[in-house]
Amino acid sequence: MSATRMTIEKARFNMIEQQIRPWGVLDPLVLDLLAVVRREAFVPEAYRELAFADVEIPIGSGQTMLAPKIEARMLQELAPQKTDTVLEIGTGSGFMAALLAARAEYVYSVEIDP
C-alpha cells in the first residue's frame, strides 16, 4: 500500500472513530459502509483534502456536501433494507446516493442542477 493510500485510509478511520461513532452512529452496517465507500471520490478536487473533515464542503451552485457525521446519522436513522425503494431529492455530490444504493434495492435520486 502506498504512503498516500495509507494516509487516506488513516483519515477515513479517524473520521469514523473520532467524528461518527461519538455522534451516536453505532450501527455496524453503517460504519462498515463508510469504511468502504470512497467519500473522497465524491468531493470536488479543490476540496479533496477536506473529504474526511467535520465540515460541509462546497460542491457548486450554492450547495454543500454534508458533514460525514450528518450523512452517517441520516443513514443510520433511515435504516434502508435490501427490499426498499428510496427516493432521494437533491443528489448533490452523489455520496448519499452511493451509500443508499449499497443498502436498498433501488435508489432514485433527482437533482435540479445537472
PDB file of N, CA and C in Angstrom:
ATOM      1  N   MET A   1       0.859  -1.179   0.000  1.00  0.00           N
ATOM      2  CA  MET A   1       0.000   0.000   0.000  1.00  0.00           C
ATOM      3  C   MET A   1       0.904   1.240   0.000  1.00  0.00           C
ATOM      4  N   SER A   2       0.586   2.199  -0.856  1.00  0.00           N
ATOM      5  CA  SER A   2       1.400   3.416  -0.939  1.00  0.00           C
ATOM      6  C   SER A   2       1.194   4.296   0.297  1.00  0.00           C
ATOM      7  N   ALA A   3       2.156   5.195   0.508  1.00  0.00           N
ATOM      8  CA  ALA A   3       2.058   6.109   1.657  1.00  0.00           C
ATOM      9  C   ALA A   3       0.817   6.981   1.556  1.00  0.00           C
ATOM     10  N   THR A   4       0.481   7.427   0.338  1.00  0.00           N
ATOM     11  CA  THR A   4      -0.719   8.247   0.142  1.00  0.00           C
ATOM     12  C   THR A   4      -1.970   7.459   0.492  1.00  0.00           C
ATOM     13  N   ARG A   5      -2.032   6.213   0.032  1.00  0.00           N
ATOM     14  CA  ARG A   5      -3.205   5.365   0.304  1.00  0.00           C
ATOM     15  C   ARG A   5      -3.337   5.121   1.816  1.00  0.00           C
ATOM     16  N   MET A   6      -2.203   4.906   2.477  1.00  0.00           N
ATOM     17  CA  MET A   6      -2.225   4.692   3.924  1.00  0.00           C
ATOM     18  C   MET A   6      -2.716   5.939   4.647  1.00  0.00           C
ATOM     19  N   THR A   7      -2.313   7.110   4.176  1.00  0.00           N
ATOM     20  CA  THR A   7      -2.751   8.371   4.780  1.00  0.00           C
ATOM     21  C   THR A   7      -4.260   8.544   4.609  1.00  0.00           C
ATOM     22  N   ILE A   8      -4.761   8.238   3.422  1.00  0.00           N
ATOM     23  CA  ILE A   8      -6.203   8.339   3.169  1.00  0.00           C
ATOM     24  C   ILE A   8      -6.962   7.361   4.053  1.00  0.00           C
ATOM     25  N   GLU A   9      -6.474   6.140   4.151  1.00  0.00           N
ATOM     26  CA  GLU A   9      -7.159   5.144   4.985  1.00  0.00           C
ATOM     27  C   GLU A   9      -7.120   5.528   6.457  1.00  0.00           C
ATOM     28  N   LYS A  10      -6.034   6.128   6.907  1.00  0.00           N
ATOM     29  CA  LYS A  10      -5.934   6.602   8.295  1.00  0.00           C
ATOM     30  C   LYS A  10      -6.949   7.735   8.528  1.00  0.00           C
ATOM     31  N   ALA A  11      -7.052   8.643   7.557  1.00  0.00           N
ATOM     32  CA  ALA A  11      -8.015   9.748   7.665  1.00  0.00           C
ATOM     33  C   ALA A  11      -9.446   9.208   7.699  1.00  0.00           C
ATOM     34  N   ARG A  12      -9.736   8.194   6.888  1.00  0.00           N
ATOM     35  CA  ARG A  12     -11.073   7.584   6.886  1.00  0.00           C
ATOM     36  C   ARG A  12     -11.355   6.924   8.242  1.00  0.00           C
ATOM     37  N   PHE A  13     -10.377   6.184   8.751  1.00  0.00           N
ATOM     38  CA  PHE A  13     -10.502   5.541  10.061  1.00  0.00           C
ATOM     39  C   PHE A  13     -10.754   6.584  11.146  1.00  0.00           C
ATOM     40  N   ASN A  14      -9.980   7.662  11.133  1.00  0.00           N
ATOM     41  CA  ASN A  14     -10.145   8.727  12.135  1.00  0.00           C
ATOM     42  C   ASN A  14     -11.518   9.382  12.030  1.00  0.00           C
ATOM     43  N   MET A  15     -12.011   9.589  10.809  1.00  0.00           N
ATOM     44  CA  MET A  15     -13.333  10.160  10.613  1.00  0.00           C
ATOM     45  C   MET A  15     -14.384   9.285  11.313  1.00  0.00           C
ATOM     46  N   ILE A  16     -14.287   7.994  11.095  1.00  0.00           N
ATOM     47  CA  ILE A  16     -15.264   7.075  11.675  1.00  0.00           C
ATOM     48  C   ILE A  16     -15.144   7.042  13.198  1.00  0.00           C
ATOM     49  N   GLU A  17     -13.943   6.927  13.698  1.00  0.00           N
ATOM     50  CA  GLU A  17     -13.732   6.758  15.133  1.00  0.00           C
ATOM     51  C   GLU A  17     -13.861   8.049  15.938  1.00  0.00           C
ATOM     52  N   GLN A  18     -13.484   9.197  15.351  1.00  0.00           N
ATOM     53  CA  GLN A  18     -13.455  10.445  16.109  1.00  0.00           C
ATOM     54  C   GLN A  18     -14.647  11.363  15.852  1.00  0.00           C
ATOM     55  N   GLN A  19     -15.344  11.174  14.733  1.00  0.00           N
ATOM     56  CA  GLN A  19     -16.493  12.024  14.432  1.00  0.00           C
ATOM     57  C   GLN A  19     -17.806  11.250  14.471  1.00  0.00           C
ATOM     58  N   ILE A  20     -17.817  10.122  13.800  1.00  0.00           N
ATOM     59  CA  ILE A  20     -19.079   9.423  13.566  1.00  0.00           C
ATOM     60  C   ILE A  20     -19.519   8.594  14.775  1.00  0.00           C
ATOM     61  N   ARG A  21     -18.659   7.758  15.307  1.00  0.00           N
ATOM     62  CA  ARG A  21     -19.026   6.965  16.494  1.00  0.00           C
ATOM     63  C   ARG A  21     -19.422   7.857  17.676  1.00  0.00           C
ATOM     64  N   PRO A  22     -18.632   8.897  17.997  1.00  0.00           N
ATOM     65  CA  PRO A  22     -19.010   9.741  19.140  1.00  0.00           C
ATOM     66  C   PRO A  22     -20.352  10.462  18.946  1.00  0.00           C
ATOM     67  N   TRP A  23     -20.820  10.542  17.713  1.00  0.00           N
ATOM     68  CA  TRP A  23     -22.084  11.210  17.440  1.00  0.00           C
ATOM     69  C   TRP A  23     -23.258  10.230  17.491  1.00  0.00           C
ATOM     70  N   GLY A  24     -22.995   9.041  18.041  1.00  0.00           N
ATOM     71  CA  GLY A  24     -24.062   8.070  18.251  1.00  0.00           C
ATOM     72  C   GLY A  24     -24.351   7.164  17.079  1.00  0.00           C
ATOM     73  N   VAL A  25     -23.497   7.156  16.101  1.00  0.00           N
ATOM     74  CA  VAL A  25     -23.685   6.240  14.975  1.00  0.00           C
ATOM     75  C   VAL A  25     -22.906   4.972  15.308  1.00  0.00           C
ATOM     76  N   LEU A  26     -23.650   3.932  15.671  1.00  0.00           N
ATOM     77  CA  LEU A  26     -23.024   2.697  16.135  1.00  0.00           C
ATOM     78  C   LEU A  26     -23.456   1.471  15.320  1.00  0.00           C
ATOM     79  N   ASP A  27     -24.333   1.668  14.355  1.00  0.00           N
ATOM     80  CA  ASP A  27     -24.794   0.570  13.510  1.00  0.00           C
ATOM     81  C   ASP A  27     -23.603   0.025  12.719  1.00  0.00           C
ATOM     82  N   PRO A  28     -23.236  -1.243  12.936  1.00  0.00           N
ATOM     83  CA  PRO A  28     -22.063  -1.787  12.256  1.00  0.00           C
ATOM     84  C   PRO A  28     -22.181  -1.780  10.734  1.00  0.00           C
ATOM     85  N   LEU A  29     -23.401  -1.915  10.218  1.00  0.00           N
ATOM     86  CA  LEU A  29     -23.584  -1.870   8.764  1.00  0.00           C
ATOM     87  C   LEU A  29     -23.236  -0.484   8.210  1.00  0.00           C
ATOM     88  N   VAL A  30     -23.635   0.553   8.917  1.00  0.00           N
ATOM     89  CA  VAL A  30     -23.320   1.921   8.501  1.00  0.00           C
ATOM     90  C   VAL A  30     -21.815   2.171   8.613  1.00  0.00           C
ATOM     91  N   LEU A  31     -21.228   1.779   9.716  1.00  0.00           N
ATOM     92  CA  LEU A  31     -19.794   2.001   9.923  1.00  0.00           C
ATOM     93  C   LEU A  31     -18.970   1.251   8.885  1.00  0.00           C
ATOM     94  N   ASP A  32     -19.353   0.013   8.592  1.00  0.00           N
ATOM     95  CA  ASP A  32     -18.634  -0.762   7.577  1.00  0.00           C
ATOM     96  C   ASP A  32     -18.760  -0.121   6.205  1.00  0.00           C
ATOM     97  N   LEU A  33     -19.946   0.386   5.907  1.00  0.00           N
ATOM     98  CA  LEU A  33     -20.175   1.032   4.625  1.00  0.00           C
ATOM     99  C   LEU A  33     -19.329   2.295   4.478  1.00  0.00           C
ATOM    100  N   LEU A  34     -19.239   3.080   5.536  1.00  0.00           N
ATOM    101  CA  LEU A  34     -18.420   4.292   5.497  1.00  0.00           C
ATOM    102  C   LEU A  34     -16.940   3.971   5.336  1.00  0.00           C
ATOM    103  N   ALA A  35     -16.549   2.785   5.733  1.00  0.00           N
ATOM    104  CA  ALA A  35     -15.154   2.375   5.589  1.00  0.00           C
ATOM    105  C   ALA A  35     -14.814   1.965   4.159  1.00  0.00           C
ATOM    106  N   VAL A  36     -15.829   1.602   3.376  1.00  0.00           N
ATOM    107  CA  VAL A  36     -15.534   1.122   2.013  1.00  0.00           C
ATOM    108  C   VAL A  36     -15.982   2.053   0.891  1.00  0.00           C
ATOM    109  N   VAL A  37     -17.029   2.841   1.104  1.00  0.00           N
ATOM    110  CA  VAL A  37     -17.457   3.780   0.060  1.00  0.00           C
ATOM    111  C   VAL A  37     -16.490   4.968   0.094  1.00  0.00           C
ATOM    112  N   ARG A  38     -15.865   5.238  -1.012  1.00  0.00           N
ATOM    113  CA  ARG A  38     -14.776   6.207  -1.087  1.00  0.00           C
ATOM    114  C   ARG A  38     -15.298   7.643  -1.125  1.00  0.00           C
ATOM    115  N   ARG A  39     -15.542   8.191   0.043  1.00  0.00           N
ATOM    116  CA  ARG A  39     -16.071   9.551   0.167  1.00  0.00           C
ATOM    117  C   ARG A  39     -15.254  10.556  -0.646  1.00  0.00           C
ATOM    118  N   GLU A  40     -13.941  10.391  -0.637  1.00  0.00           N
ATOM    119  CA  GLU A  40     -13.069  11.330  -1.344  1.00  0.00           C
ATOM    120  C   GLU A  40     -13.363  11.381  -2.844  1.00  0.00           C
ATOM    121  N   ALA A  41     -13.926  10.337  -3.405  1.00  0.00           N
ATOM    122  CA  ALA A  41     -14.255  10.316  -4.837  1.00  0.00           C
ATOM    123  C   ALA A  41     -15.448  11.216  -5.158  1.00  0.00           C
ATOM    124  N   PHE A  42     -16.211  11.623  -4.153  1.00  0.00           N
ATOM    125  CA  PHE A  42     -17.399  12.449  -4.360  1.00  0.00           C
ATOM    126  C   PHE A  42     -17.162  13.926  -4.026  1.00  0.00           C
ATOM    127  N   VAL A  43     -15.963  14.242  -3.566  1.00  0.00           N
ATOM    128  CA  VAL A  43     -15.610  15.607  -3.167  1.00  0.00           C
ATOM    129  C   VAL A  43     -14.942  16.312  -4.345  1.00  0.00           C
ATOM    130  N   PRO A  44     -15.328  17.556  -4.632  1.00  0.00           N
ATOM    131  CA  PRO A  44     -14.643  18.288  -5.709  1.00  0.00           C
ATOM    132  C   PRO A  44     -13.130  18.339  -5.460  1.00  0.00           C
ATOM    133  N   GLU A  45     -12.378  18.229  -6.534  1.00  0.00           N
ATOM    134  CA  GLU A  45     -10.906  18.187  -6.453  1.00  0.00           C
ATOM    135  C   GLU A  45     -10.334  19.300  -5.576  1.00  0.00           C
ATOM    136  N   ALA A  46     -10.873  20.496  -5.685  1.00  0.00           N
ATOM    137  CA  ALA A  46     -10.347  21.640  -4.927  1.00  0.00           C
ATOM    138  C   ALA A  46     -10.485  21.460  -3.420  1.00  0.00           C
ATOM    139  N   TYR A  47     -11.376  20.579  -2.983  1.00  0.00           N
ATOM    140  CA  TYR A  47     -11.624  20.373  -1.552  1.00  0.00           C
ATOM    141  C   TYR A  47     -11.281  18.951  -1.101  1.00  0.00           C
ATOM    142  N   ARG A  48     -10.586  18.203  -1.930  1.00  0.00           N
ATOM    143  CA  ARG A  48     -10.312  16.794  -1.644  1.00  0.00           C
ATOM    144  C   ARG A  48      -9.661  16.587  -0.274  1.00  0.00           C
ATOM    145  N   GLU A  49      -8.798  17.525   0.149  1.00  0.00           N
ATOM    146  CA  GLU A  49      -8.120  17.374   1.443  1.00  0.00           C
ATOM    147  C   GLU A  49      -9.093  17.480   2.620  1.00  0.00           C
ATOM    148  N   LEU A  50     -10.315  17.953   2.356  1.00  0.00           N
ATOM    149  CA  LEU A  50     -11.336  18.071   3.407  1.00  0.00           C
ATOM    150  C   LEU A  50     -12.329  16.909   3.395  1.00  0.00           C
ATOM    151  N   ALA A  51     -12.087  15.902   2.580  1.00  0.00           N
ATOM    152  CA  ALA A  51     -13.044  14.807   2.401  1.00  0.00           C
ATOM    153  C   ALA A  51     -13.473  14.163   3.718  1.00  0.00           C
ATOM    154  N   PHE A  52     -12.561  14.105   4.698  1.00  0.00           N
ATOM    155  CA  PHE A  52     -12.873  13.417   5.947  1.00  0.00           C
ATOM    156  C   PHE A  52     -13.003  14.376   7.124  1.00  0.00           C
ATOM    157  N   ALA A  53     -13.003  15.668   6.837  1.00  0.00           N
ATOM    158  CA  ALA A  53     -13.116  16.682   7.892  1.00  0.00           C
ATOM    159  C   ALA A  53     -14.570  16.843   8.325  1.00  0.00           C
ATOM    160  N   ASP A  54     -14.759  17.325   9.530  1.00  0.00           N
ATOM    161  CA  ASP A  54     -16.093  17.537  10.104  1.00  0.00           C
ATOM    162  C   ASP A  54     -16.633  18.901   9.660  1.00  0.00           C
ATOM    163  N   VAL A  55     -16.792  19.059   8.353  1.00  0.00           N
ATOM    164  CA  VAL A  55     -17.265  20.319   7.769  1.00  0.00           C
ATOM    165  C   VAL A  55     -18.180  20.020   6.588  1.00  0.00           C
ATOM    166  N   GLU A  56     -18.991  21.017   6.236  1.00  0.00           N
ATOM    167  CA  GLU A  56     -19.732  20.944   4.982  1.00  0.00           C
ATOM    168  C   GLU A  56     -18.782  21.399   3.882  1.00  0.00           C
ATOM    169  N   ILE A  57     -18.847  20.749   2.727  1.00  0.00           N
ATOM    170  CA  ILE A  57     -17.923  21.037   1.626  1.00  0.00           C
ATOM    171  C   ILE A  57     -18.709  21.617   0.462  1.00  0.00           C
ATOM    172  N   PRO A  58     -18.296  22.796  -0.051  1.00  0.00           N
ATOM    173  CA  PRO A  58     -18.981  23.372  -1.208  1.00  0.00           C
ATOM    174  C   PRO A  58     -18.866  22.452  -2.429  1.00  0.00           C
ATOM    175  N   ILE A  59     -19.996  22.244  -3.112  1.00  0.00           N
ATOM    176  CA  ILE A  59     -19.978  21.411  -4.316  1.00  0.00           C
ATOM    177  C   ILE A  59     -20.491  22.170  -5.540  1.00  0.00           C
ATOM    178  N   GLY A  60     -20.653  23.479  -5.398  1.00  0.00           N
ATOM    179  CA  GLY A  60     -21.097  24.293  -6.524  1.00  0.00           C
ATOM    180  C   GLY A  60     -22.573  24.626  -6.457  1.00  0.00           C
ATOM    181  N   SER A  61     -22.948  25.660  -7.183  1.00  0.00           N
ATOM    182  CA  SER A  61     -24.346  26.107  -7.279  1.00  0.00           C
ATOM    183  C   SER A  61     -24.957  26.399  -5.915  1.00  0.00           C
ATOM    184  N   GLY A  62     -24.141  26.838  -4.961  1.00  0.00           N
ATOM    185  CA  GLY A  62     -24.643  27.165  -3.634  1.00  0.00           C
ATOM    186  C   GLY A  62     -24.952  25.957  -2.768  1.00  0.00           C
ATOM    187  N   GLN A  63     -24.607  24.757  -3.240  1.00  0.00           N
ATOM    188  CA  GLN A  63     -24.873  23.526  -2.494  1.00  0.00           C
ATOM    189  C   GLN A  63     -23.629  23.109  -1.715  1.00  0.00           C
ATOM    190  N   THR A  64     -23.862  22.321  -0.682  1.00  0.00           N
ATOM    191  CA  THR A  64     -22.745  21.767   0.079  1.00  0.00           C
ATOM    192  C   THR A  64     -22.961  20.278   0.312  1.00  0.00           C
ATOM    193  N   MET A  65     -21.859  19.582   0.452  1.00  0.00           N
ATOM    194  CA  MET A  65     -21.868  18.183   0.862  1.00  0.00           C
ATOM    195  C   MET A  65     -21.937  18.198   2.388  1.00  0.00           C
ATOM    196  N   LEU A  66     -22.832  17.436   2.957  1.00  0.00           N
ATOM    197  CA  LEU A  66     -22.998  17.429   4.409  1.00  0.00           C
ATOM    198  C   LEU A  66     -21.756  16.891   5.104  1.00  0.00           C
ATOM    199  N   ALA A  67     -21.587  17.268   6.361  1.00  0.00           N
ATOM    200  CA  ALA A  67     -20.504  16.724   7.178  1.00  0.00           C
ATOM    201  C   ALA A  67     -20.710  15.217   7.320  1.00  0.00           C
ATOM    202  N   PRO A  68     -19.631  14.448   7.404  1.00  0.00           N
ATOM    203  CA  PRO A  68     -19.744  12.990   7.471  1.00  0.00           C
ATOM    204  C   PRO A  68     -20.649  12.486   8.584  1.00  0.00           C
ATOM    205  N   LYS A  69     -20.608  13.109   9.745  1.00  0.00           N
ATOM    206  CA  LYS A  69     -21.434  12.621  10.855  1.00  0.00           C
ATOM    207  C   LYS A  69     -22.922  12.802  10.571  1.00  0.00           C
ATOM    208  N   ILE A  70     -23.290  13.832   9.826  1.00  0.00           N
ATOM    209  CA  ILE A  70     -24.701  14.055   9.463  1.00  0.00           C
ATOM    210  C   ILE A  70     -25.147  12.970   8.487  1.00  0.00           C
ATOM    211  N   GLU A  71     -24.325  12.714   7.474  1.00  0.00           N
ATOM    212  CA  GLU A  71     -24.664  11.677   6.497  1.00  0.00           C
ATOM    213  C   GLU A  71     -24.790  10.313   7.182  1.00  0.00           C
ATOM    214  N   ALA A  72     -23.862  10.023   8.072  1.00  0.00           N
ATOM    215  CA  ALA A  72     -23.883   8.740   8.782  1.00  0.00           C
ATOM    216  C   ALA A  72     -25.125   8.611   9.651  1.00  0.00           C
ATOM    217  N   ARG A  73     -25.468   9.664  10.377  1.00  0.00           N
ATOM    218  CA  ARG A  73     -26.648   9.623  11.248  1.00  0.00           C
ATOM    219  C   ARG A  73     -27.915   9.466  10.413  1.00  0.00           C
ATOM    220  N   MET A  74     -27.985  10.176   9.295  1.00  0.00           N
ATOM    221  CA  MET A  74     -29.154  10.044   8.416  1.00  0.00           C
ATOM    222  C   MET A  74     -29.305   8.601   7.930  1.00  0.00           C
ATOM    223  N   LEU A  75     -28.201   8.018   7.494  1.00  0.00           N
ATOM    224  CA  LEU A  75     -28.253   6.641   7.002  1.00  0.00           C
ATOM    225  C   LEU A  75     -28.663   5.677   8.112  1.00  0.00           C
ATOM    226  N   GLN A  76     -28.131   5.876   9.289  1.00  0.00           N
ATOM    227  CA  GLN A  76     -28.492   5.014  10.422  1.00  0.00           C
ATOM    228  C   GLN A  76     -29.983   5.142  10.748  1.00  0.00           C
ATOM    229  N   GLU A  77     -30.491   6.372  10.779  1.00  0.00           N
ATOM    230  CA  GLU A  77     -31.895   6.587  11.130  1.00  0.00           C
ATOM    231  C   GLU A  77     -32.836   6.089  10.036  1.00  0.00           C
ATOM    232  N   LEU A  78     -32.437   6.229   8.790  1.00  0.00           N
ATOM    233  CA  LEU A  78     -33.269   5.722   7.693  1.00  0.00           C
ATOM    234  C   LEU A  78     -33.318   4.202   7.694  1.00  0.00           C
ATOM    235  N   ALA A  79     -32.193   3.582   7.997  1.00  0.00           N
ATOM    236  CA  ALA A  79     -32.073   2.124   8.065  1.00  0.00           C
ATOM    237  C   ALA A  79     -32.688   1.426   6.852  1.00  0.00           C
ATOM    238  N   PRO A  80     -32.271   1.820   5.636  1.00  0.00           N
ATOM    239  CA  PRO A  80     -32.851   1.168   4.457  1.00  0.00           C
ATOM    240  C   PRO A  80     -32.527  -0.323   4.432  1.00  0.00           C
ATOM    241  N   GLN A  81     -33.493  -1.083   3.936  1.00  0.00           N
ATOM    242  CA  GLN A  81     -33.360  -2.540   3.834  1.00  0.00           C
ATOM    243  C   GLN A  81     -33.171  -2.927   2.367  1.00  0.00           C
ATOM    244  N   LYS A  82     -32.667  -4.114   2.140  1.00  0.00           N
ATOM    245  CA  LYS A  82     -32.397  -4.598   0.776  1.00  0.00           C
ATOM    246  C   LYS A  82     -33.650  -4.650  -0.093  1.00  0.00           C
ATOM    247  N   THR A  83     -34.829  -4.603   0.503  1.00  0.00           N
ATOM    248  CA  THR A  83     -36.081  -4.664  -0.257  1.00  0.00           C
ATOM    249  C   THR A  83     -36.682  -3.277  -0.488  1.00  0.00           C
ATOM    250  N   ASP A  84     -36.047  -2.232   0.013  1.00  0.00           N
ATOM    251  CA  ASP A  84     -36.607  -0.874  -0.061  1.00  0.00           C
ATOM    252  C   ASP A  84     -36.303  -0.183  -1.383  1.00  0.00           C
ATOM    253  N   THR A  85     -37.225   0.685  -1.759  1.00  0.00           N
ATOM    254  CA  THR A  85     -37.019   1.619  -2.854  1.00  0.00           C
ATOM    255  C   THR A  85     -36.932   2.993  -2.223  1.00  0.00           C
ATOM    256  N   VAL A  86     -35.886   3.739  -2.549  1.00  0.00           N
ATOM    257  CA  VAL A  86     -35.617   5.024  -1.919  1.00  0.00           C
ATOM    258  C   VAL A  86     -35.668   6.129  -2.972  1.00  0.00           C
ATOM    259  N   LEU A  87     -36.326   7.235  -2.615  1.00  0.00           N
ATOM    260  CA  LEU A  87     -36.323   8.437  -3.443  1.00  0.00           C
ATOM    261  C   LEU A  87     -35.521   9.494  -2.700  1.00  0.00           C
ATOM    262  N   GLU A  88     -34.437   9.928  -3.307  1.00  0.00           N
ATOM    263  CA  GLU A  88     -33.609  10.985  -2.732  1.00  0.00           C
ATOM    264  C   GLU A  88     -33.838  12.248  -3.548  1.00  0.00           C
ATOM    265  N   ILE A  89     -34.229  13.318  -2.881  1.00  0.00           N
ATOM    266  CA  ILE A  89     -34.426  14.604  -3.544  1.00  0.00           C
ATOM    267  C   ILE A  89     -33.198  15.461  -3.258  1.00  0.00           C
ATOM    268  N   GLY A  90     -32.445  15.772  -4.285  1.00  0.00           N
ATOM    269  CA  GLY A  90     -31.223  16.551  -4.141  1.00  0.00           C
ATOM    270  C   GLY A  90     -30.004  15.633  -4.101  1.00  0.00           C
ATOM    271  N   THR A  91     -29.533  15.239  -5.248  1.00  0.00           N
ATOM    272  CA  THR A  91     -28.405  14.307  -5.346  1.00  0.00           C
ATOM    273  C   THR A  91     -27.120  14.896  -4.792  1.00  0.00           C
ATOM    274  N   GLY A  92     -26.923  16.197  -5.003  1.00  0.00           N
ATOM    275  CA  GLY A  92     -25.700  16.839  -4.519  1.00  0.00           C
ATOM    276  C   GLY A  92     -24.464  16.187  -5.089  1.00  0.00           C
ATOM    277  N   SER A  93     -23.571  15.738  -4.232  1.00  0.00           N
ATOM    278  CA  SER A  93     -22.319  15.122  -4.684  1.00  0.00           C
ATOM    279  C   SER A  93     -22.520  13.686  -5.162  1.00  0.00           C
ATOM    280  N   GLY A  94     -23.616  13.063  -4.743  1.00  0.00           N
ATOM    281  CA  GLY A  94     -23.879  11.675  -5.084  1.00  0.00           C
ATOM    282  C   GLY A  94     -23.438  10.694  -4.003  1.00  0.00           C
ATOM    283  N   PHE A  95     -22.779  11.199  -2.960  1.00  0.00           N
ATOM    284  CA  PHE A  95     -22.276  10.310  -1.912  1.00  0.00           C
ATOM    285  C   PHE A  95     -23.403   9.605  -1.169  1.00  0.00           C
ATOM    286  N   MET A  96     -24.431  10.335  -0.783  1.00  0.00           N
ATOM    287  CA  MET A  96     -25.542   9.706  -0.068  1.00  0.00           C
ATOM    288  C   MET A  96     -26.248   8.697  -0.974  1.00  0.00           C
ATOM    289  N   ALA A  97     -26.379   9.010  -2.245  1.00  0.00           N
ATOM    290  CA  ALA A  97     -26.992   8.062  -3.178  1.00  0.00           C
ATOM    291  C   ALA A  97     -26.174   6.775  -3.233  1.00  0.00           C
ATOM    292  N   ALA A  98     -24.858   6.894  -3.215  1.00  0.00           N
ATOM    293  CA  ALA A  98     -23.993   5.712  -3.226  1.00  0.00           C
ATOM    294  C   ALA A  98     -24.170   4.898  -1.952  1.00  0.00           C
ATOM    295  N   LEU A  99     -24.256   5.570  -0.811  1.00  0.00           N
ATOM    296  CA  LEU A  99     -24.476   4.863   0.457  1.00  0.00           C
ATOM    297  C   LEU A  99     -25.830   4.150   0.451  1.00  0.00           C
ATOM    298  N   LEU A 100     -26.849   4.866   0.011  1.00  0.00           N
ATOM    299  CA  LEU A 100     -28.187   4.277  -0.048  1.00  0.00           C
ATOM    300  C   LEU A 100     -28.233   3.088  -1.007  1.00  0.00           C
ATOM    301  N   ALA A 101     -27.557   3.209  -2.135  1.00  0.00           N
ATOM    302  CA  ALA A 101     -27.556   2.141  -3.136  1.00  0.00           C
ATOM    303  C   ALA A 101     -26.927   0.857  -2.603  1.00  0.00           C
ATOM    304  N   ALA A 102     -26.020   0.996  -1.657  1.00  0.00           N
ATOM    305  CA  ALA A 102     -25.395  -0.180  -1.057  1.00  0.00           C
ATOM    306  C   ALA A 102     -26.319  -0.881  -0.070  1.00  0.00           C
ATOM    307  N   ARG A 103     -27.365  -0.196   0.366  1.00  0.00           N
ATOM    308  CA  ARG A 103     -28.266  -0.755   1.383  1.00  0.00           C
ATOM    309  C   ARG A 103     -29.655  -1.110   0.834  1.00  0.00           C
ATOM    310  N   ALA A 104     -30.158  -0.316  -0.121  1.00  0.00           N
ATOM    311  CA  ALA A 104     -31.525  -0.505  -0.614  1.00  0.00           C
ATOM    312  C   ALA A 104     -31.526  -1.265  -1.939  1.00  0.00           C
ATOM    313  N   GLU A 105     -32.712  -1.724  -2.330  1.00  0.00           N
ATOM    314  CA  GLU A 105     -32.827  -2.429  -3.604  1.00  0.00           C
ATOM    315  C   GLU A 105     -32.730  -1.459  -4.776  1.00  0.00           C
ATOM    316  N   TYR A 106     -33.458  -0.333  -4.675  1.00  0.00           N
ATOM    317  CA  TYR A 106     -33.448   0.687  -5.727  1.00  0.00           C
ATOM    318  C   TYR A 106     -33.309   2.060  -5.095  1.00  0.00           C
ATOM    319  N   VAL A 107     -32.566   2.927  -5.762  1.00  0.00           N
ATOM    320  CA  VAL A 107     -32.451   4.318  -5.335  1.00  0.00           C
ATOM    321  C   VAL A 107     -32.708   5.194  -6.548  1.00  0.00           C
ATOM    322  N   TYR A 108     -33.667   6.093  -6.400  1.00  0.00           N
ATOM    323  CA  TYR A 108     -33.928   7.107  -7.406  1.00  0.00           C
ATOM    324  C   TYR A 108     -33.502   8.433  -6.800  1.00  0.00           C
ATOM    325  N   SER A 109     -32.584   9.106  -7.449  1.00  0.00           N
ATOM    326  CA  SER A 109     -32.079  10.373  -6.934  1.00  0.00           C
ATOM    327  C   SER A 109     -32.274  11.424  -8.004  1.00  0.00           C
ATOM    328  N   VAL A 110     -32.881  12.541  -7.610  1.00  0.00           N
ATOM    329  CA  VAL A 110     -33.128  13.624  -8.568  1.00  0.00           C
ATOM    330  C   VAL A 110     -32.426  14.884  -8.110  1.00  0.00           C
ATOM    331  N   GLU A 111     -31.959  15.638  -9.093  1.00  0.00           N
ATOM    332  CA  GLU A 111     -31.195  16.862  -8.812  1.00  0.00           C
ATOM    333  C   GLU A 111     -31.646  17.933  -9.795  1.00  0.00           C
ATOM    334  N   ILE A 112     -31.864  19.145  -9.298  1.00  0.00           N
ATOM    335  CA  ILE A 112     -32.295  20.253 -10.140  1.00  0.00           C
ATOM    336  C   ILE A 112     -31.137  20.765 -11.009  1.00  0.00           C
ATOM    337  N   ASP A 113     -29.910  20.644 -10.500  1.00  0.00           N
ATOM    338  CA  ASP A 113     -28.729  21.140 -11.197  1.00  0.00           C
ATOM    339  C   ASP A 113     -28.003  19.967 -11.871  1.00  0.00           C
ATOM    340  N   PRO A 114     -27.985  19.956 -13.208  1.00  0.00           N
ATOM    341  CA  PRO A 114     -27.355  18.818 -13.894  1.00  0.00           C
ATOM    342  C   PRO A 114     -25.865  18.787 -13.609  1.00  0.00           C
TER     343      PRO A 114
END
